[in-house]
Coordinates of C-alpha atoms in Angstrom, one line a residue:
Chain A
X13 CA 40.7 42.0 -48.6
X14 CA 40.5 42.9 -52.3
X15 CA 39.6 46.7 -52.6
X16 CA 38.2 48.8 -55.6
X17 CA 39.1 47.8 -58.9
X18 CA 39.0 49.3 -62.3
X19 CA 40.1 48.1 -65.7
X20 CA 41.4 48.3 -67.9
X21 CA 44.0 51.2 -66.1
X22 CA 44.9 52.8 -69.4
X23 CA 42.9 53.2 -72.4
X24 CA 43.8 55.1 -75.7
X25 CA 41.1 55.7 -78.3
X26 CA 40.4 58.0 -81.3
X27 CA 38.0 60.6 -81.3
X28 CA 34.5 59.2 -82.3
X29 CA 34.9 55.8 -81.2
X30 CA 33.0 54.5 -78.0
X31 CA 34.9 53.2 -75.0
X32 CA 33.6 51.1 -71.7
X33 CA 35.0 51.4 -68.1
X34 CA 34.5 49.1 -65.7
X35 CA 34.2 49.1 -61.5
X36 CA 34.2 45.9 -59.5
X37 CA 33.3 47.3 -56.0
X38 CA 34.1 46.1 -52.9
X39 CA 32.2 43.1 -51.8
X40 CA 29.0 44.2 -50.0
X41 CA 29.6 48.0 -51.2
X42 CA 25.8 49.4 -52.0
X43 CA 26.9 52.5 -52.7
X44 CA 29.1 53.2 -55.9
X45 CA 30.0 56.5 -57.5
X46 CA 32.2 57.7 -60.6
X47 CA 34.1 60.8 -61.0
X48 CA 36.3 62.3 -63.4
X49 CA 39.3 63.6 -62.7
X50 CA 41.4 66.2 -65.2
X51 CA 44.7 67.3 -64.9
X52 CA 45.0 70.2 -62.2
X53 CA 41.0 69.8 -61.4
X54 CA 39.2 68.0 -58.4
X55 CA 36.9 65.4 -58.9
X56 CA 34.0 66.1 -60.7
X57 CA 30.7 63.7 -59.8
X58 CA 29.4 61.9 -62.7
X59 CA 27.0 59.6 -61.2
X60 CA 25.9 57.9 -57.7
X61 CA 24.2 54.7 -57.6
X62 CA 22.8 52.9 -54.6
X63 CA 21.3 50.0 -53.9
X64 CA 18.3 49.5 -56.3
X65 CA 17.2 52.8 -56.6
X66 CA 17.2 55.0 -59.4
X67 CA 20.9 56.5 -59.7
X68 CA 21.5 60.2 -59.4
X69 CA 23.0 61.1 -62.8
X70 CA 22.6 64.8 -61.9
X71 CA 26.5 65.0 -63.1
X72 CA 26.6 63.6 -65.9
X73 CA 28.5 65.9 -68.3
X74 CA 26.5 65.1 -71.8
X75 CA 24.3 62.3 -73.5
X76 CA 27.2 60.6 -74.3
X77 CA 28.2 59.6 -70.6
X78 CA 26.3 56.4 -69.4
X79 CA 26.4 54.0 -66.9
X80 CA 24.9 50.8 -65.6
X81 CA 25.3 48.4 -62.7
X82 CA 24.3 45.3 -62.7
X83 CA 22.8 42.9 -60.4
X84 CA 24.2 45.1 -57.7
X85 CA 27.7 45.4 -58.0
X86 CA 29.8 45.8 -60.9
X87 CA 29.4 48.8 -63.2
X88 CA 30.1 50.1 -66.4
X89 CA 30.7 53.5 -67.8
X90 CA 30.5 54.3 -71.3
X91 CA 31.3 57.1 -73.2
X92 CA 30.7 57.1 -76.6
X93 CA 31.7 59.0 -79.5
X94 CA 34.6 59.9 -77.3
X95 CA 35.8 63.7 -78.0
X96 CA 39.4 64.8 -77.0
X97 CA 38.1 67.0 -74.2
X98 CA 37.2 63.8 -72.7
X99 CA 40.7 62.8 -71.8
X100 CA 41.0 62.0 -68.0
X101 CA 41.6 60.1 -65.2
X102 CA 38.0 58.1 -64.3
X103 CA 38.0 57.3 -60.6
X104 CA 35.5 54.6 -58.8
X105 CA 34.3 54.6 -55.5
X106 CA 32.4 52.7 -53.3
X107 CA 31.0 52.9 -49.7
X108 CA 29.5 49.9 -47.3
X109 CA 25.8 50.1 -45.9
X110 CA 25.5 52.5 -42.9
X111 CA 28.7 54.4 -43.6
X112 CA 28.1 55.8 -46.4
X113 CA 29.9 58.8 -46.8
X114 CA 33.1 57.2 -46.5
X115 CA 34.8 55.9 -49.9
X116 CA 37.0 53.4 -50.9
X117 CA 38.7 54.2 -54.4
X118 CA 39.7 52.2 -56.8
X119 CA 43.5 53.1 -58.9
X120 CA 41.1 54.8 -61.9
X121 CA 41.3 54.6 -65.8
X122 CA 43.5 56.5 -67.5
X123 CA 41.7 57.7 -70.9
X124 CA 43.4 59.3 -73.9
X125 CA 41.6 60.7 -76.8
X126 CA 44.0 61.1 -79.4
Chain B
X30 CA 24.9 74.3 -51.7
X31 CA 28.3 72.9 -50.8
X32 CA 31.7 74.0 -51.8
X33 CA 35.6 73.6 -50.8
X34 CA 38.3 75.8 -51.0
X35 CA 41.9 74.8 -50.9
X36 CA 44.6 77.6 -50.3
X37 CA 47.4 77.0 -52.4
X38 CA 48.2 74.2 -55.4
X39 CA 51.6 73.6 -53.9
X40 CA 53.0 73.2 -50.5
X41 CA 56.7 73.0 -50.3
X42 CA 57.9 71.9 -46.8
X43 CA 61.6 70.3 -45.5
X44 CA 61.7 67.2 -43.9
X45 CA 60.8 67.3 -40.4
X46 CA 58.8 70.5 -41.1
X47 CA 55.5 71.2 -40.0
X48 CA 53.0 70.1 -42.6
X49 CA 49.8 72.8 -43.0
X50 CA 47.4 72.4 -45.7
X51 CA 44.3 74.5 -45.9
X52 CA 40.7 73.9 -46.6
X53 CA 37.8 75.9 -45.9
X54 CA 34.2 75.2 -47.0
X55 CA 31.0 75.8 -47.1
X56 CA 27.7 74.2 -46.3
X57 CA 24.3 75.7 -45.8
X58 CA 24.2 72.6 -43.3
X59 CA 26.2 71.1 -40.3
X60 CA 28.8 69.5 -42.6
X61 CA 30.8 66.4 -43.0
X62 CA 34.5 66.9 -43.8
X63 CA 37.0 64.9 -45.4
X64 CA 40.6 65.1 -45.9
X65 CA 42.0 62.3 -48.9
X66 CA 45.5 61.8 -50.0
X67 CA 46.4 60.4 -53.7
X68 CA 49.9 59.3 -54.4
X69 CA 50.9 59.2 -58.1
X70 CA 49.1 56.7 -60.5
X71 CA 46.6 55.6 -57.7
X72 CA 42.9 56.2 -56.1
X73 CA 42.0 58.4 -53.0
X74 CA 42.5 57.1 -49.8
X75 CA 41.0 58.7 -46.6
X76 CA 43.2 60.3 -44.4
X77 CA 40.6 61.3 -42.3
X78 CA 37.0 62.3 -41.4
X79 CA 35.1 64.8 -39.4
X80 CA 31.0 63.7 -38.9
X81 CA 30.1 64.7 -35.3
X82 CA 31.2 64.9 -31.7
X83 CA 35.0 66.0 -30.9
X84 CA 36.4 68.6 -33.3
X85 CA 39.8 67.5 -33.4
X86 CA 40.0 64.3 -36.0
X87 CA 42.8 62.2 -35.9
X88 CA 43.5 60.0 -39.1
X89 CA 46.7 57.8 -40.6
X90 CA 50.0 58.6 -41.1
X91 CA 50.3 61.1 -37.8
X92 CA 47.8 63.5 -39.6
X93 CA 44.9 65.4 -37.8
X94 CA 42.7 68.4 -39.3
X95 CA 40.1 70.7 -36.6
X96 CA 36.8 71.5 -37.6
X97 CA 36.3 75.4 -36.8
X98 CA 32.8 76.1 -37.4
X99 CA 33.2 79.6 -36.5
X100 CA 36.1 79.8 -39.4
X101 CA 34.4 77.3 -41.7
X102 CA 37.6 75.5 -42.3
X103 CA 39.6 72.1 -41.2
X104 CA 43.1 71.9 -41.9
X105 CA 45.0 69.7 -41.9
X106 CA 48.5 69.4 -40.1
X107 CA 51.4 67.1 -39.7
X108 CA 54.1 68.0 -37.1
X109 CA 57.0 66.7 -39.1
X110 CA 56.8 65.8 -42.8
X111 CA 57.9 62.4 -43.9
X112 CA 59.4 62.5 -47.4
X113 CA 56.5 59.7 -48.2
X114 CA 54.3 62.1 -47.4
X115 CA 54.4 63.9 -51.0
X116 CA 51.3 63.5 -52.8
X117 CA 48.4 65.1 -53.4
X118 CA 46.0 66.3 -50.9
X119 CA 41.7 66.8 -51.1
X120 CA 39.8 68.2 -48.9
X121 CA 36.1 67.5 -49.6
X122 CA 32.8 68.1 -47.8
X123 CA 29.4 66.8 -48.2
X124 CA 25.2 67.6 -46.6
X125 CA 24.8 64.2 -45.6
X126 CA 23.5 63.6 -49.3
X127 CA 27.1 61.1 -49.8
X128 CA 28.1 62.9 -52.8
X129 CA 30.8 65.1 -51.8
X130 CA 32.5 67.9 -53.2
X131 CA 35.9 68.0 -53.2
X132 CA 38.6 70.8 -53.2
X133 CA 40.8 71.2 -56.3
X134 CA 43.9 69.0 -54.3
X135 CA 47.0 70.3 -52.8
X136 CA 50.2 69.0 -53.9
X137 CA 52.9 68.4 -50.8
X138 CA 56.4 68.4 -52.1
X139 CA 59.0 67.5 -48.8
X140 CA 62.4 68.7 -49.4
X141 CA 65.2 66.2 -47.8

């Protein structure tokens, strides 16, 4: 079946301009997370959203990270007034009621802030 | 709090070599551990899991990693290396909360 996808898979920007990445989970996925990933580093948690509660935004690096998902399923992160220091690899995951802890990736978004 | 620990940025092994790559964590609770593989210019995929019950996990691709509580780690071995086995390894554990922590990656490199 389809897995995790992300899009679009490579974006370059300038600094100070706003940019939107988006996660299609896996079908019947209630759990969805984001993490960023820089070069050399592990992932870093940016936010954790499940079912309809409240998501857990605890890592979140700034006010200008944001994200939403809608109806469910498909979410959007958004960065805005993008800073060169925000240049990395932005991974999606997403887990299936009752098994949570395991995560299904999608390929990730590859942003450059020139 | 939770935290991971991977010996080494780079393992080098030949072809048909043992494969050793090592985690150890840390978790003020009974943990659960995770071992994920990225090849280049994709997502993580899970290699293999450790939540309760037998100690030694076996996951895809002929890997297996131990939970040793008493050394707080899980390793993870291979007993021959594949040259499709180079990638990057993590090692991640979590409380039960689902938001893991994962280890800054190991980077397998299999000499033919």
């Amino acid at each position: 079946g389809a897995g995790v996808s992300q899009s679009p898979s490579n974006k370059v920007t300038e600094k100070g301009k706003d940019v939107e990445l988006r996660c299609d989970p896996i079908s019947g996925h209630t759990a969805l997370y984001w993490y960023r990933q820089s070069l050399g580093q592990g992932l870093e948690f940016l936010i954790y959203f499940q079912g309809n509660s409240a998501p857990d935004k605890s890592g979140l690096p700034s006010d200008r990270f944001s994200a939403e998902r809608t109806g469910g399923s498909v979410s959007t992160l958004t960065i805005q007034r993008t800073q060169q220091e925000d240049s990395a690899v932005y991974l999606c995951a997403s887990s299936p009621p009752g098994i949570e802890e395991t995560q299904y990736f999608g390929p990730g978004t590859r942003l450059l802030v020139l | 709090a939770q935290s991971v620990t991977q010996l080494g940025s780079h393992v080098s092994v030949s072809e048909g070599a043992l494969v050793l790559l090592r985690c150890n964590y840390s978790s003020s609770v009974p943990p659960y551990l995770f071992w994920y593989v990225q090849y280049p210019n994709q997502g993580l995929q899970l290699l293999l899991k450790y939540t309760t019950g037998a100690t030694l996990v076996k996951g895809i691709n002929g890997f297996e990693a131990e939970f040793k509580k008493s050394e707080t780690s899980f390793h993870l071995t291979k007993p021959s290396a594949h040259m499709s086995d180079a990638a990057e390894y993590f090692c991640a554990v979590s409380e039960g909360s689902y938001i893991p922590t994962f280890g800054r990656g190991t980077s397998l490199i299999v000499h033919p």
